[in-house]
Amino acid sequence: MNQPPAWPSPLPTFKLFDPAQIEPAVRRALDQNRAELAALLARDPRSWDELVVPIERMHHRLARIWSPVSHLNSVLNGPELRAAYQACLPLLTTYHTELAQNDELCAAYGRLLESEGPALAASQRKLLENALRDFRLAGVALPEDRKRRFREAMERLALAQAKFDENVLDATQAFTQTVDDRNRLAGLPATTVERARKAAEAAGTAGWKLVLDAPTYQAVLAHAEDESLRREFYTAWVTRASDSGPHAGRWDNAALIDEILALRHELAVLVGFANYAEYSLATKMARDPAAVLDFLRHLAAVSRPAAQRELAALEAFAGRPLAAWDVAFYAERLKRERLEVAEEALRPYFPLPRALEGLFAVVARLYGLEVVERSDVEVYHPDVRFFAVQDRAGRPRAGFFLDLYARAGKRGGAWMDECVGRMRLGADSALPVAYLVCNFSPPQGSRPSLLTHHEVVTLFHEFGHGLHHMLTRVDYPSVAGINGVPWDAVELPSQFMENFAWRAEVLPLISAHVETGAPLPAELLARLQATRTFHAGMQTARQLEFSLFDFRLHAEYQPGQPSRVAAVLAEVRDEVAVVRAPEFNRFPQSFQHVFSGGYAAGYYSYKWAEVLSADAFSAFEANGVFDAPTARRFEHPILEQGGGRDAMEAFVEFRGRPPEIEPLLRQMGLAA
Ligand SMILES: [Zn+2]
């Protein structure tokens, strides 16, 4: 076979990567951008090509420098790289704040939209509208004194959120439980017990030392037969950073929560919103607070009766009323008994090479694209592979680095990130390239990595994000791929792809027993599919409790009033929860998604995107899982146009109507 022509588009050169050069390179790039921006604005640019194209070029150039730094910091972490990465973060924050508060630039964008708006392409208009919205959200139009106050409040908020995180981390690490009696560990998975033994050894003590990280906590709650051990772990977990539990008062986040809520409210009001919930929705697909609350309450009304039935059945199975620390344990037993399927036992059916081959076959059937490995592209670690995504004529449309195995220095979890964004600006162009990262166990000798079905679903999920990035046809980096896609719509393509990994049509493509080559037998498949809806009511009730608490807290905030955190939580629990939380539960004090992460007045996004993805997939259920015309109708507005158009309009173009909730209820087994 002929050697394919060299990869036709820019890629990072990892072999030239030197941590000592990072900070100087970032400083040079920022200085260059600042100088170019000043010179540009001095020329009073009036047209798209004079104004937006040079700024998009600057964004692309900076992203090309920063993307490999941030990626390698996540997957090949070491002290030098980490120091360089952390030294650059404040430089970038300052730069982005300057840009967002640059009123000259804002005015120039405003003039351009006004003068050329109707003549521009949809993605161009969307870019300008997003930019003007973000200028407003950054307080660009405020008088100088209030602009200063906005910046101060932002900085104070960043510090308060960082302190919130530190308190949770310190409180989490402060708790350990050393067990001398092996019997107390009965039921725990061997890997958890082994980790605990090693931790005790490292601490120079006998027995088993259990820590409070998420995997250990979940393993104890789901598997420990000793009820007192489950209760101790539950208590430690739900009282972290609070005035209750084993370290009561030591790292209490209560005052920080009130300060964070007050600052968010002040920021929102400064830039013209009634509250932070409205501020949050300004960048989201959901149109207003009522739409979010109606959505959550509708879902609550449907799922709560199911959740109550599930809990009653679980208590009948256990033979007694269940406390909060009993539910996961008995649910696990019930699931094993009723469904007779264990995640671990299915691994031999999912060798990684087979799962990948099947995933690529699905993409080929849906979109007519071929995924081809390229050995001529330089990678940053021997485990990493590079693939081209090609059209029918063999032309590369995009590429991705695939980094699948756990190793030291690599962050946990799975994610997709931008390596190179698609760009076509004048004579310059770049094909989109993604990083797809997982943490599967590596092959052992000649035996390939064997995945759980859950891991196969993860692979499909991340590849869905990857397709959103790689199949974009938008030319301008700010709205190409997942850039500019609202937070509550960005999980649509990823959750959509998960559906394929559950289908009888797809399972023979992704499974082949490692010894016999046989696909997953039909009766195992049926039992596996049943796990998808197991306790869907209780799981939904929990997600709704978090979502409603988060959203109401931000929407109903009243400055100068006593804290309503506990009161709102109690009201929400009365409305939706079925498992009663004990009095000592202080869950808000460690709710990092909302108080220190990016989900403030946005936790509902998880469920919102599930509605979109289930509804999108229902079109394939109706027309055939591999129906190419349906795939084409999905690909065009959603995957190709991404952030370049309004998310609701794009969905309506694909589905012919606004999103409906019924397909999700069907998928979860909650439909009437
Ligand atoms: Zn995702």
XYZ file of C-alpha atoms and ligand atoms in Angstrom:
673
model
C 0.000 0.000 0.000
C 1.178 3.500 -0.742
C 2.257 5.683 2.142
C -0.439 8.335 2.721
C 0.664 11.922 2.153
C 1.991 13.700 5.252
C -0.639 15.051 7.687
C -1.723 18.234 5.929
C -2.372 20.505 8.884
C -0.592 21.959 11.947
C 0.056 19.699 14.979
C 1.985 20.256 18.213
C 5.657 19.224 18.185
C 5.935 17.394 21.475
C 9.617 16.607 21.156
C 10.483 20.301 21.326
C 8.470 20.674 24.503
C 10.517 22.162 27.352
C 8.847 23.221 30.651
C 11.471 25.957 31.127
C 10.274 27.632 27.917
C 6.558 27.677 28.763
C 6.247 30.795 30.877
C 8.461 32.937 28.604
C 6.544 31.691 25.556
C 3.159 32.475 27.117
C 4.364 35.943 28.205
C 5.633 36.631 24.681
C 2.352 35.475 23.151
C 0.285 37.648 25.510
C 2.511 40.687 24.866
C 2.274 40.128 21.137
C -1.532 39.866 21.337
C -1.724 43.045 23.423
C 0.488 44.965 20.985
C -1.451 43.710 17.965
C -4.786 44.552 19.595
C -3.657 48.111 20.422
C -2.362 48.648 16.877
C -5.544 47.150 15.453
C -7.887 49.378 17.463
C -5.776 52.445 16.570
C -6.607 51.793 12.893
C -10.363 52.019 13.703
C -11.234 48.740 11.923
C -14.773 48.661 10.486
C -15.166 45.427 8.522
C -15.266 41.741 9.507
C -11.920 41.081 7.820
C -10.243 44.097 9.410
C -11.579 43.547 12.931
C -12.692 39.999 13.718
C -10.304 37.975 11.564
C -7.130 39.352 13.239
C -8.644 38.783 16.694
C -9.659 35.225 15.837
C -6.098 34.661 14.628
C -4.815 35.824 18.020
C -7.193 33.429 19.850
C -6.083 30.547 17.661
C -2.385 31.319 18.137
C -2.707 31.512 21.917
C -4.773 28.306 22.043
C -2.107 26.502 19.977
C 0.519 27.482 22.586
C -1.597 26.778 25.666
C -3.451 23.608 24.629
C -0.407 21.259 24.748
C 0.715 22.790 28.062
C -2.639 22.264 29.689
C -2.990 18.794 28.159
C 0.471 17.538 29.139
C -0.062 18.977 32.623
C -3.075 16.636 32.874
C -1.550 13.508 31.347
C 2.227 13.685 31.986
C 2.294 15.728 35.175
C 5.624 16.419 36.873
C 6.972 19.105 39.226
C 8.547 21.312 36.510
C 5.527 21.237 34.240
C 3.130 21.833 37.130
C 5.132 24.856 38.310
C 5.180 26.325 34.806
C 1.464 25.665 34.355
C 0.558 27.324 37.639
C 2.807 30.312 36.920
C 0.881 30.915 33.685
C -2.678 30.657 35.052
C -2.822 34.159 36.625
C -1.203 35.652 33.486
C -3.979 34.190 31.360
C -6.736 35.243 33.784
C -5.500 38.840 33.761
C -5.295 38.811 29.971
C -8.836 37.453 29.554
C -10.284 39.960 32.054
C -8.556 42.831 30.232
C -9.974 41.628 26.946
C -13.481 41.136 28.355
C -13.507 44.649 29.846
C -12.002 46.392 26.795
C -14.728 48.909 25.965
C -13.078 50.061 22.723
C -13.117 46.508 21.394
C -16.697 46.038 22.595
C -17.771 49.227 20.811
C -16.064 48.089 17.601
C -17.899 44.725 17.699
C -21.185 46.541 18.375
C -20.669 48.883 15.392
C -19.819 45.967 13.130
C -22.941 44.017 14.092
C -25.055 47.105 13.492
C -23.523 48.066 10.135
C -22.944 44.628 8.572
C -25.246 42.384 10.634
C -27.792 41.456 7.951
C -25.028 40.772 5.391
C -23.077 38.404 7.665
C -23.326 34.616 7.716
C -25.210 33.076 10.672
C -22.024 31.859 12.390
C -20.467 35.316 12.022
C -23.489 36.978 13.586
C -23.506 34.414 16.382
C -19.842 35.123 17.096
C -20.536 38.863 17.440
C -23.648 38.323 19.566
C -21.777 35.971 21.917
C -18.905 38.436 22.199
C -21.215 41.353 22.998
C -23.078 39.250 25.574
C -19.784 38.268 27.240
C -18.597 41.891 27.303
C -21.819 42.762 29.098
C -21.434 39.879 31.563
C -17.902 41.092 32.342
C -19.180 44.573 33.222
C -17.671 46.371 30.241
C -20.321 49.109 30.155
C -20.128 50.057 33.831
C -18.813 53.425 35.012
C -15.236 53.207 36.283
C -16.051 52.950 40.018
C -18.573 50.143 39.511
C -16.255 48.407 37.051
C -13.630 48.425 39.807
C -16.144 47.001 42.277
C -17.055 44.298 39.724
C -13.392 43.286 39.422
C -12.941 43.283 43.218
C -16.036 41.132 43.698
C -14.839 38.724 40.969
C -11.430 38.388 42.605
C -12.977 37.954 46.050
C -15.346 35.340 44.633
C -12.445 33.431 43.080
C -10.658 33.399 46.452
C -13.774 32.352 48.380
C -14.409 29.511 45.920
C -10.786 28.370 46.145
C -11.000 28.426 49.963
C -14.231 26.400 49.807
C -12.363 23.741 47.789
C -9.389 23.747 50.149
C -11.665 23.212 53.143
C -13.361 20.249 51.464
C -9.993 18.784 50.503
C -8.527 19.244 53.992
C -11.615 17.832 55.698
C -11.645 14.868 53.295
C -7.980 14.081 53.852
C -8.230 14.506 57.637
C -10.527 11.510 57.978
C -9.130 7.979 57.909
C -10.363 4.794 59.501
C -7.862 2.136 60.506
C -9.427 -1.276 60.926
C -7.658 -4.091 62.819
C -10.346 -6.722 62.449
C -10.470 -8.175 58.913
C -14.118 -9.161 59.504
C -15.168 -5.507 59.489
C -14.086 -5.344 55.821
C -16.375 -8.192 54.781
C -18.033 -7.542 51.429
C -15.540 -4.931 50.216
C -13.975 -5.479 46.768
C -10.469 -6.951 46.824
C -8.984 -3.809 45.234
C -10.346 -1.607 48.050
C -8.992 -3.967 50.715
C -5.613 -4.133 48.987
C -5.350 -0.347 48.778
C -6.216 -0.085 52.473
C -3.552 -2.635 53.367
C -0.912 -0.737 51.400
C -1.982 2.554 53.019
C -1.589 1.014 56.483
C 1.806 -0.372 55.495
C 2.923 3.039 54.228
C 1.800 4.589 57.527
C 3.746 1.933 59.469
C 0.649 0.551 61.180
C -0.961 -2.863 61.267
C -4.349 -3.596 59.725
C -6.136 -1.692 56.976
C -6.282 2.075 56.584
C -9.351 3.327 54.703
C -9.285 6.875 53.356
C -12.265 9.082 52.462
C -11.709 9.438 48.694
C -14.665 8.900 46.378
C -13.806 5.334 45.246
C -13.340 4.130 48.851
C -16.454 5.953 50.068
C -18.573 4.463 47.284
C -17.125 0.987 47.829
C -17.857 1.104 51.572
C -21.420 2.380 51.119
C -22.248 -0.153 48.410
C -20.421 -3.238 49.691
C -19.437 -3.141 53.390
C -21.551 -5.664 55.296
C -20.694 -3.967 58.603
C -23.419 -1.375 59.129
C -21.373 0.639 61.641
C -18.575 1.032 59.074
C -21.067 2.294 56.500
C -22.562 4.718 59.040
C -19.131 6.077 60.026
C -18.172 6.678 56.377
C -21.530 8.202 55.544
C -21.292 10.528 58.550
C -17.733 11.596 57.705
C -18.664 12.194 54.041
C -21.833 14.270 54.540
C -20.371 16.409 57.332
C -17.151 17.385 55.542
C -16.203 21.052 56.067
C -19.120 21.714 58.439
C -20.099 22.304 62.077
C -21.088 18.643 62.439
C -19.381 15.238 62.325
C -15.879 14.018 63.258
C -14.118 17.351 62.568
C -16.986 19.641 63.537
C -16.160 23.335 63.182
C -12.601 22.821 61.947
C -13.154 23.742 58.241
C -16.764 24.938 58.272
C -17.832 26.249 54.856
C -21.181 27.715 56.023
C -19.985 31.340 56.122
C -18.209 30.942 52.762
C -21.437 29.687 51.156
C -23.227 32.843 52.309
C -20.379 35.025 51.065
C -20.264 33.243 47.681
C -24.021 33.664 47.223
C -23.846 37.351 48.210
C -20.977 38.054 45.782
C -22.668 36.241 42.895
C -25.874 38.160 43.516
C -23.999 41.478 43.654
C -22.147 40.720 40.384
C -25.372 39.768 38.624
C -27.171 42.905 39.799
C -24.194 45.127 38.826
C -24.537 44.057 35.190
C -28.304 44.375 35.104
C -29.801 41.014 36.107
C -32.355 40.440 38.881
C -30.326 37.591 40.398
C -27.526 35.131 39.682
C -29.881 32.510 38.235
C -30.767 34.945 35.443
C -27.092 35.818 34.972
C -26.264 32.115 34.638
C -29.012 31.530 32.067
C -27.761 34.400 29.875
C -25.206 31.941 28.429
C -27.410 28.831 28.447
C -30.008 27.191 26.253
C -32.817 27.316 28.852
C -34.533 30.662 28.256
C -35.524 31.782 31.773
C -35.748 30.612 35.415
C -39.381 29.577 35.023
C -38.440 27.235 32.171
C -35.815 25.544 34.372
C -38.093 25.250 37.416
C -41.032 23.948 35.368
C -38.759 21.380 33.749
C -37.359 20.156 37.082
C -40.776 20.044 38.755
C -42.350 18.171 35.862
C -39.591 15.571 36.060
C -40.036 15.405 39.850
C -43.757 14.781 39.546
C -43.108 11.866 37.191
C -40.150 10.275 38.958
C -41.126 10.649 42.603
C -43.863 8.001 42.650
C -41.431 5.594 40.948
C -38.752 6.461 43.497
C -41.199 5.823 46.354
C -42.134 2.447 44.897
C -38.466 1.531 44.446
C -37.648 2.452 48.051
C -40.635 0.503 49.389
C -39.549 -2.559 47.385
C -35.975 -2.169 48.613
C -37.125 -1.968 52.247
C -39.265 -5.064 51.742
C -36.186 -6.827 50.330
C -34.052 -5.712 53.320
C -36.847 -6.543 55.754
C -36.579 -3.234 57.615
C -36.709 0.552 57.175
C -33.453 1.768 55.630
C -31.239 4.613 56.818
C -29.401 6.845 54.318
C -26.224 4.712 54.735
C -28.096 1.458 53.962
C -29.659 2.299 50.614
C -26.671 1.777 48.295
C -25.744 -1.472 50.057
C -29.162 -3.113 49.712
C -29.610 -1.707 46.202
C -26.405 -3.462 45.174
C -27.598 -6.784 46.639
C -31.038 -6.468 45.074
C -29.491 -5.689 41.716
C -27.213 -8.717 41.881
C -30.051 -10.999 42.922
C -32.685 -9.727 40.472
C -30.560 -9.057 37.416
C -27.826 -11.638 37.929
C -25.265 -9.550 36.156
C -21.980 -8.319 37.552
C -19.985 -5.613 35.760
C -16.678 -7.373 36.341
C -17.870 -10.671 34.874
C -18.576 -9.081 31.489
C -15.030 -7.778 30.962
C -13.867 -10.743 28.817
C -16.534 -9.756 26.249
C -15.134 -6.286 25.774
C -11.464 -6.368 24.735
C -10.491 -2.764 24.033
C -9.430 -3.324 20.388
C -12.852 -4.821 19.636
C -14.722 -1.960 21.351
C -12.721 0.583 19.323
C -13.259 -1.283 16.069
C -17.005 -1.371 16.796
C -17.114 2.314 17.700
C -15.387 3.229 14.424
C -17.801 0.943 12.528
C -20.753 2.812 14.068
C -19.256 6.160 13.009
C -18.654 4.798 9.507
C -22.256 3.632 9.153
C -23.729 6.830 10.549
C -21.627 9.486 8.867
C -19.748 7.662 6.108
C -16.430 8.504 7.758
C -13.413 6.268 8.008
C -11.133 6.295 11.056
C -7.571 5.346 10.110
C -4.547 5.062 12.364
C -1.487 7.114 11.299
C 1.874 5.932 12.525
C 3.707 8.885 10.950
C 2.424 11.447 13.472
C 4.577 12.182 16.500
C 2.915 11.326 19.850
C 3.836 12.348 23.416
C 3.885 8.892 25.034
C 4.372 5.349 23.668
C 0.793 4.395 24.720
C -0.727 7.217 22.681
C -2.000 6.687 19.112
C -3.022 9.141 16.407
C -5.997 8.606 14.089
C -7.298 10.463 11.055
C -11.031 10.876 10.409
C -11.437 10.713 6.619
C -14.296 11.299 4.222
C -15.308 8.831 1.491
C -12.649 10.164 -0.865
C -9.932 9.514 1.735
C -9.451 13.205 2.515
C -8.658 13.880 6.203
C -11.363 15.938 7.856
C -9.975 15.828 11.421
C -7.627 13.903 13.689
C -7.354 12.748 17.277
C -4.809 11.561 19.799
C -6.093 8.542 21.710
C -4.647 8.167 25.228
C -6.519 5.343 26.951
C -4.514 3.777 29.775
C -4.076 4.811 33.403
C -0.489 5.645 34.389
C 1.407 7.630 37.029
C 1.211 11.394 36.518
C -2.112 11.223 34.650
C -5.287 12.784 36.039
C -8.159 10.339 36.702
C -11.413 10.169 34.749
C -12.114 10.523 31.032
C -12.398 13.618 28.870
C -12.121 15.180 25.419
C -10.088 18.305 24.901
C -9.183 20.547 21.980
C -5.675 20.007 20.592
C -6.126 22.153 17.476
C -9.337 24.034 16.729
C -10.692 24.246 13.206
C -9.791 27.569 11.587
C -10.022 29.072 8.106
C -8.995 32.695 8.104
C -7.880 34.108 4.775
C -5.051 31.935 3.494
C -4.549 30.205 6.873
C -6.346 27.047 7.845
C -6.173 24.218 10.373
C -8.036 20.923 10.647
C -9.588 20.165 14.047
C -7.630 17.740 16.225
C -8.883 16.328 19.553
C -7.368 14.659 22.592
C -9.443 11.692 23.783
C -8.381 10.549 27.227
C -9.518 7.633 29.417
C -8.045 5.723 32.355
C -8.566 2.077 31.444
C -6.331 -0.640 32.843
C -3.408 -1.272 30.489
C -2.907 -4.549 28.577
C -1.113 -7.281 30.507
C 1.512 -9.052 28.426
C -0.207 -10.255 25.282
C -3.719 -9.935 26.797
C -5.485 -6.763 25.681
C -7.132 -4.353 28.094
C -10.561 -5.726 29.019
C -13.281 -3.134 29.604
C -16.401 -3.155 31.730
C -19.525 -2.199 29.811
C -19.544 1.034 31.803
C -16.096 1.803 30.368
C -17.326 1.049 26.850
C -20.122 3.589 27.444
C -17.491 6.091 28.629
C -15.521 5.545 25.425
C -18.633 6.256 23.326
C -19.420 9.327 25.460
C -16.000 10.916 24.974
C -16.007 10.066 21.279
C -19.335 11.924 21.041
C -17.632 15.048 22.405
C -14.813 14.340 19.980
C -17.162 14.266 16.972
C -18.664 17.590 18.067
C -15.162 19.080 17.972
C -13.912 17.241 14.882
C -16.869 17.453 12.496
C -17.381 21.212 12.818
C -17.593 23.163 9.561
C -17.364 26.545 11.292
C -14.319 28.590 10.240
C -13.980 30.914 13.250
C -12.292 29.485 16.363
C -14.582 31.270 18.889
C -17.646 29.375 17.666
C -16.088 26.283 16.028
C -16.543 22.816 17.567
C -17.705 22.957 21.166
C -16.627 26.600 21.573
C -19.634 28.816 22.197
C -21.968 25.849 22.801
C -24.128 26.532 25.889
C -23.256 24.595 29.030
C -26.663 22.878 29.172
C -26.384 21.650 25.555
C -22.725 20.595 25.393
C -23.440 17.062 26.667
C -25.971 16.404 23.895
C -23.563 14.799 21.366
C -21.742 12.801 24.064
C -24.791 11.357 25.831
C -26.345 10.768 22.416
C -23.420 8.463 21.474
C -23.775 6.489 24.741
C -27.116 5.133 23.499
C -25.425 3.135 20.749
C -23.375 1.135 23.267
C -26.617 -0.287 24.729
C -28.242 -1.414 21.478
C -28.662 -5.007 20.303
C -27.660 -3.859 16.778
C -24.344 -2.504 18.092
C -23.335 -5.049 20.744
C -22.120 -7.645 18.191
C -19.846 -4.947 16.720
C -18.257 -3.972 20.032
C -18.098 -7.326 21.859
C -16.031 -10.464 21.161
C -15.056 -12.784 23.995
C -11.312 -12.550 24.527
C -10.899 -16.352 24.317
C -13.703 -17.536 22.047
C -14.412 -14.422 19.967
C -18.162 -14.868 20.619
C -20.276 -11.714 20.909
C -22.204 -11.004 24.113
C -25.000 -13.652 24.299
C -28.557 -12.326 23.939
C -29.694 -13.233 27.456
C -26.678 -11.495 29.032
C -27.418 -8.494 26.844
C -31.019 -8.389 28.108
C -29.845 -8.473 31.717
C -27.239 -5.817 31.004
C -29.895 -3.585 29.421
C -32.091 -4.010 32.512
C -29.347 -2.463 34.683
C -29.789 0.805 32.798
C -33.193 1.512 34.333
C -32.527 -0.050 37.743
C -33.591 2.461 40.443
C -33.988 5.199 37.840
C -36.644 6.881 40.004
C -34.405 7.181 43.074
C -31.430 8.308 41.001
C -33.528 10.961 39.292
C -34.947 12.151 42.631
C -31.404 12.686 43.901
C -30.324 14.647 40.815
C -33.480 16.765 41.107
C -32.778 17.474 44.769
C -29.334 18.842 43.839
C -30.687 20.747 40.818
C -33.617 22.407 42.576
C -31.553 23.290 45.641
C -28.861 24.931 43.478
C -31.272 26.779 41.238
C -33.681 28.043 43.904
C -30.833 29.183 46.158
C -29.505 31.485 43.413
C -32.902 32.558 42.078
C -34.448 33.423 45.457
C -31.437 35.126 47.051
C -32.313 38.302 48.980
C -29.394 40.553 50.012
C -29.160 41.480 53.681
C -31.446 38.633 54.820
C -30.368 35.767 57.103
C -29.028 32.669 55.337
C -31.735 30.528 53.710
C -29.447 27.647 52.732
C -30.824 25.192 55.297
C -34.423 26.306 54.734
C -34.284 25.947 50.940
C -32.650 22.534 51.282
C -35.387 21.385 53.683
C -38.136 22.612 51.344
C -36.561 20.917 48.342
C -36.178 17.659 50.215
C -39.823 17.776 51.280
C -40.744 18.251 47.651
C -38.592 15.629 45.906
C -36.460 13.413 48.184
C -37.578 9.912 49.117
C -34.587 8.820 51.218
C -34.669 10.959 54.381
C -31.361 12.655 55.194
C -30.418 12.496 58.897
C -30.381 15.743 60.904
C -26.552 15.848 61.002
C -26.275 15.848 57.169
C -24.451 18.989 55.927
C -24.282 18.171 52.240
C -24.174 21.833 50.973
C -20.834 22.423 52.728
C -19.092 20.047 50.315
C -21.201 20.684 47.173
C -18.220 21.675 45.028
C -20.006 21.578 41.661
C -22.084 24.541 42.737
C -20.016 26.476 45.262
C -16.572 26.170 43.683
C -17.049 24.556 40.258
C -18.780 25.765 37.125
C -22.316 24.522 37.905
C -23.724 27.486 39.878
C -27.399 27.845 38.935
C -26.511 25.251 36.309
C -26.623 21.840 37.964
C -29.898 21.246 36.097
C -27.781 21.079 32.904
C -27.127 17.367 33.426
C -30.820 16.496 33.206
C -31.512 19.123 30.529
C -28.917 17.619 28.213
C -30.248 14.122 28.921
C -33.630 15.222 27.611
C -31.974 16.509 24.429
C -29.841 13.410 23.888
C -32.659 10.920 24.566
C -34.999 12.852 22.270
C -32.330 13.025 19.557
C -31.727 9.285 19.820
C -35.452 8.536 19.661
C -35.353 9.719 16.028
C -32.909 6.850 15.384
C -35.097 4.407 17.314
C -37.936 5.349 14.998
C -35.964 5.331 11.712
C -33.333 2.676 12.415
C -30.221 2.901 14.561
C -27.910 3.262 11.544
C -30.254 5.289 9.355
C -27.911 7.490 7.347
C -30.436 10.214 6.372
C -31.343 10.659 10.072
C -27.636 10.790 10.920
C -27.131 13.415 8.228
C -29.977 15.511 9.682
C -28.285 15.269 13.097
C -24.798 15.939 11.768
C -25.584 19.133 9.892
C -27.167 21.458 12.507
C -25.704 19.881 15.657
C -22.217 18.500 14.905
C -21.204 20.703 11.980
C -22.586 24.028 13.166
C -22.021 23.623 16.930
C -21.478 26.981 18.617
C -22.075 28.814 15.336
C -25.836 28.934 15.863
C -28.513 29.010 18.539
C -28.719 25.623 20.298
C -32.531 25.515 20.366
C -32.845 26.456 16.680
C -30.312 23.765 15.779
C -32.252 21.160 17.754
C -35.549 22.191 16.146
C -33.978 21.979 12.692
C -32.896 18.400 13.393
C -36.028 17.159 15.165
C -38.640 19.298 13.429
C -40.008 20.438 16.822
C -38.715 21.560 20.262
C -37.284 18.886 22.605
C -39.727 16.576 24.393
C -39.221 14.859 27.724
C -40.995 11.550 26.955
C -38.059 9.800 25.225
C -35.945 10.292 28.371
C -38.738 8.925 30.573
C -38.986 5.907 28.264
C -35.230 5.404 28.317
C -35.254 5.466 32.131
C -38.286 3.193 32.355
C -40.330 5.986 33.963
C -42.885 6.527 31.190
C -46.508 6.129 32.274
Zn -19.245 14.699 28.863
